[in-house]
Amino acid sequence: MSPSGETALVLFSGGQDSATCLAWALDRFAHVETIGFDYGQRHRVELDVRHSFRDRLAADFPAWGERLGADHLLNLDLLGEIGTTAMTSDTEIAMLANGLPNTFVPGRNLLFFTAAAALAYRRGIRHLVGGMCETDYSGYPDCRDDTIKSLQVTLGLGMDQRFVLHTPLMWIDKAATWEMAEQLGGPGLVDLVTEATHTCYLGDRTHRHAWGFGCGSCPACELRKSGWERFQAGKQGSAG
Ligand code: ZN
């Protein structure tokens, strides 16, 4: 059965992946709401770009704008508290070899999906959409397909409500994520995702590259940059 007449709730952080998932959901569902989490991020940039991306998406794609509903921002300060508590007093905030800051809280996506499902329950929404990806993020166990599938079962049992957890990016890489944006909304959506989403761990929005804003050297920027370059190379290849 097509879910097209139904409502979806998209976990929308303001990054490239969740922005592409938002377009994916708007292409499929009659009504789409977004949810974001404030947990004392070191950089407020992602929270700021959430609003501008939503506004510009609705303006540039009026058919999607009609489907785009409420945005919900929930406070999850406990993530910041756990992140700080886990550190000893002489530990500085640093980047680990796996590309995560050492303040990263394990199982974060479990909390995000659980909070989103509780809100979806209250609003009568069945479909949840998240940008988790096993291909580029094998180091994050809560991004694994098995984790999400098991969570779907757990949330359904625990709330006695059928939820469907959609992860359209699960098996594709960053280059294919750009391709998905192009397929959904053409060059206009690629430009908007480039300009109006944020990925950089350092919160840098002063340096503008072909692939968007960022420091250019943190693990998140490197992933976004290499995906963009492979996306561009693929277009050159298919054009020639
Ligand atoms: Zn960066």
XYZ file of C-alpha atoms and ligand atoms in Angstrom:
241
model
C 0.000 0.000 0.000
C 1.290 3.432 -0.877
C 1.814 5.623 2.171
C 1.265 8.730 0.042
C -1.902 9.843 1.827
C -0.226 9.732 5.205
C 1.924 11.934 7.394
C 5.633 11.481 8.066
C 7.859 12.940 10.775
C 11.432 13.610 9.613
C 14.383 13.769 12.014
C 15.840 16.984 10.628
C 19.152 18.275 11.995
C 19.976 20.778 9.269
C 22.714 18.597 7.767
C 23.006 17.311 4.205
C 21.658 13.840 4.986
C 18.540 14.849 6.885
C 17.814 17.636 4.363
C 17.853 15.049 1.570
C 15.587 12.827 3.674
C 13.185 15.744 4.098
C 12.911 16.140 0.306
C 12.506 12.353 -0.013
C 9.595 12.437 2.438
C 7.957 15.471 0.779
C 8.083 13.589 -2.507
C 6.148 10.648 -0.990
C 3.884 11.778 1.800
C 0.872 14.085 1.759
C 1.983 15.855 4.904
C 5.441 16.106 6.459
C 6.498 17.470 9.829
C 10.050 17.887 11.120
C 11.666 17.334 14.498
C 15.030 18.546 15.781
C 16.878 18.255 19.067
C 18.604 20.902 21.112
C 21.188 19.269 23.370
C 23.698 22.035 23.885
C 25.525 21.447 20.619
C 28.920 23.115 20.644
C 27.871 24.989 17.546
C 24.387 26.361 17.091
C 24.856 26.543 13.326
C 22.882 23.398 12.522
C 19.920 24.586 14.589
C 20.030 27.963 12.829
C 20.180 26.524 9.316
C 17.191 24.229 10.005
C 14.796 27.161 9.745
C 16.348 28.801 6.710
C 16.516 25.488 4.837
C 12.842 24.732 5.545
C 11.802 28.252 4.471
C 13.796 28.176 1.254
C 12.672 24.650 0.416
C 9.022 25.699 0.767
C 9.605 28.830 -1.330
C 11.589 27.153 -4.124
C 9.372 24.048 -4.315
C 5.776 25.260 -3.788
C 4.249 21.783 -4.184
C 6.456 20.594 -1.317
C 5.761 23.812 0.592
C 2.070 22.912 0.690
C 2.925 19.567 2.295
C 5.462 20.894 4.784
C 3.894 21.137 8.228
C 5.015 21.993 11.723
C 8.568 21.937 13.021
C 9.197 20.629 16.532
C 12.337 21.368 18.521
C 12.772 19.230 21.634
C 15.272 19.861 24.379
C 17.550 16.894 25.093
C 20.000 18.548 27.472
C 20.699 15.183 29.064
C 22.895 14.330 26.056
C 25.135 17.257 26.923
C 25.117 16.282 30.605
C 26.115 12.683 29.855
C 28.749 13.869 27.374
C 30.402 16.076 29.958
C 29.988 13.658 32.849
C 31.815 10.909 31.020
C 34.933 13.049 30.750
C 37.548 13.267 33.462
C 38.455 16.770 34.571
C 41.731 16.847 32.655
C 40.217 15.629 29.379
C 39.834 18.196 26.655
C 37.247 18.056 23.917
C 39.009 16.285 21.076
C 38.305 14.326 17.936
C 38.714 10.558 18.170
C 40.153 8.386 15.430
C 36.659 7.312 14.368
C 35.768 10.930 13.602
C 33.563 11.457 16.630
C 34.206 14.062 19.302
C 35.001 12.429 22.664
C 31.872 14.072 24.099
C 29.757 11.918 21.754
C 27.074 9.989 23.610
C 26.657 6.356 22.532
C 23.179 5.401 21.414
C 22.191 8.977 20.600
C 20.019 7.906 17.674
C 18.107 5.534 19.965
C 17.120 8.539 22.078
C 16.307 10.639 19.011
C 14.007 7.997 17.501
C 12.366 7.241 20.862
C 11.606 10.928 21.473
C 10.395 11.304 17.878
C 8.137 8.244 18.210
C 6.604 9.592 21.426
C 5.828 12.879 19.685
C 4.559 11.029 16.603
C 2.268 8.962 18.829
C 0.718 12.105 20.276
C 0.209 13.528 16.788
C -1.126 10.339 15.205
C 1.880 9.949 12.892
C 3.021 6.465 11.862
C 6.003 7.122 9.599
C 9.376 8.255 10.955
C 12.230 9.171 8.616
C 15.923 9.390 9.560
C 19.184 9.860 7.659
C 21.066 6.985 9.285
C 23.541 5.359 6.949
C 25.555 2.191 7.358
C 27.746 2.811 4.310
C 29.715 5.869 5.418
C 29.271 5.478 9.181
C 30.147 1.906 10.037
C 31.652 3.165 13.282
C 28.292 4.299 14.628
C 26.470 1.207 15.884
C 23.187 3.076 16.292
C 23.203 3.857 12.549
C 23.167 0.165 11.635
C 20.212 -1.215 9.753
C 19.781 -3.976 12.357
C 19.648 -1.363 15.136
C 16.925 0.609 13.369
C 14.910 -2.515 12.500
C 15.067 -3.743 16.075
C 14.140 -0.277 17.347
C 11.097 -0.242 15.061
C 9.909 -3.438 16.727
C 10.699 -2.134 20.220
C 8.898 1.183 19.705
C 5.888 -0.607 18.236
C 5.669 -2.966 21.208
C 6.496 -0.362 23.844
C 3.878 2.127 22.638
C 1.401 -0.422 21.286
C 1.372 1.514 18.033
C 2.653 0.552 14.593
C 5.585 2.709 13.514
C 7.502 2.472 10.234
C 11.101 3.712 10.462
C 12.324 4.814 7.025
C 16.065 5.241 6.382
C 16.369 6.098 2.666
C 20.142 6.645 2.894
C 20.961 3.395 4.694
C 22.757 1.646 1.833
C 24.058 4.529 -0.264
C 27.216 6.616 0.030
C 27.629 10.398 0.075
C 27.938 10.659 -3.708
C 24.645 8.800 -4.114
C 23.054 11.103 -1.504
C 23.843 14.067 -3.794
C 22.430 12.079 -6.727
C 19.260 11.433 -4.756
C 18.856 15.183 -4.174
C 19.278 15.790 -7.898
C 16.720 13.125 -8.793
C 14.214 14.539 -6.306
C 14.559 18.244 -7.004
C 16.986 18.752 -9.884
C 19.907 21.188 -9.806
C 17.808 23.589 -7.712
C 17.701 21.171 -4.800
C 21.396 20.328 -5.150
C 22.181 24.061 -4.969
C 19.928 24.520 -1.952
C 21.432 21.552 -0.074
C 24.916 22.852 -0.912
C 24.196 26.393 0.233
C 21.767 25.979 3.112
C 22.740 22.817 5.013
C 25.571 22.379 7.474
C 27.810 19.408 8.228
C 31.131 20.718 9.621
C 32.016 19.581 13.159
C 33.745 22.887 13.827
C 30.692 25.004 12.963
C 32.610 26.882 10.257
C 30.342 28.936 7.958
C 32.958 31.386 6.766
C 34.663 29.192 4.153
C 32.517 28.448 1.091
C 33.625 25.535 -1.077
C 31.987 23.990 -4.164
C 30.374 21.473 -1.780
C 29.171 24.060 0.752
C 30.370 25.767 3.920
C 32.869 24.216 6.315
C 36.430 24.118 7.619
C 37.345 21.635 4.877
C 39.484 19.404 7.092
C 37.347 17.870 9.854
C 36.060 14.303 9.230
C 32.537 15.548 8.410
C 33.846 18.061 5.858
C 36.143 15.457 4.295
C 33.238 13.040 3.892
C 31.012 15.706 2.354
C 33.791 16.941 0.061
C 34.753 13.496 -1.240
C 31.096 12.625 -1.839
C 30.625 15.834 -3.803
C 33.740 15.166 -5.905
C 32.607 11.632 -6.756
C 29.114 12.984 -7.573
C 30.637 15.561 -9.945
C 32.963 12.976 -11.512
C 29.984 10.699 -12.104
C 28.150 13.497 -13.922
C 31.217 14.189 -16.084
C 31.417 10.490 -16.886
C 27.771 10.188 -17.883
C 27.928 13.388 -19.953
C 30.987 12.268 -21.921
Zn 34.655 20.922 9.038
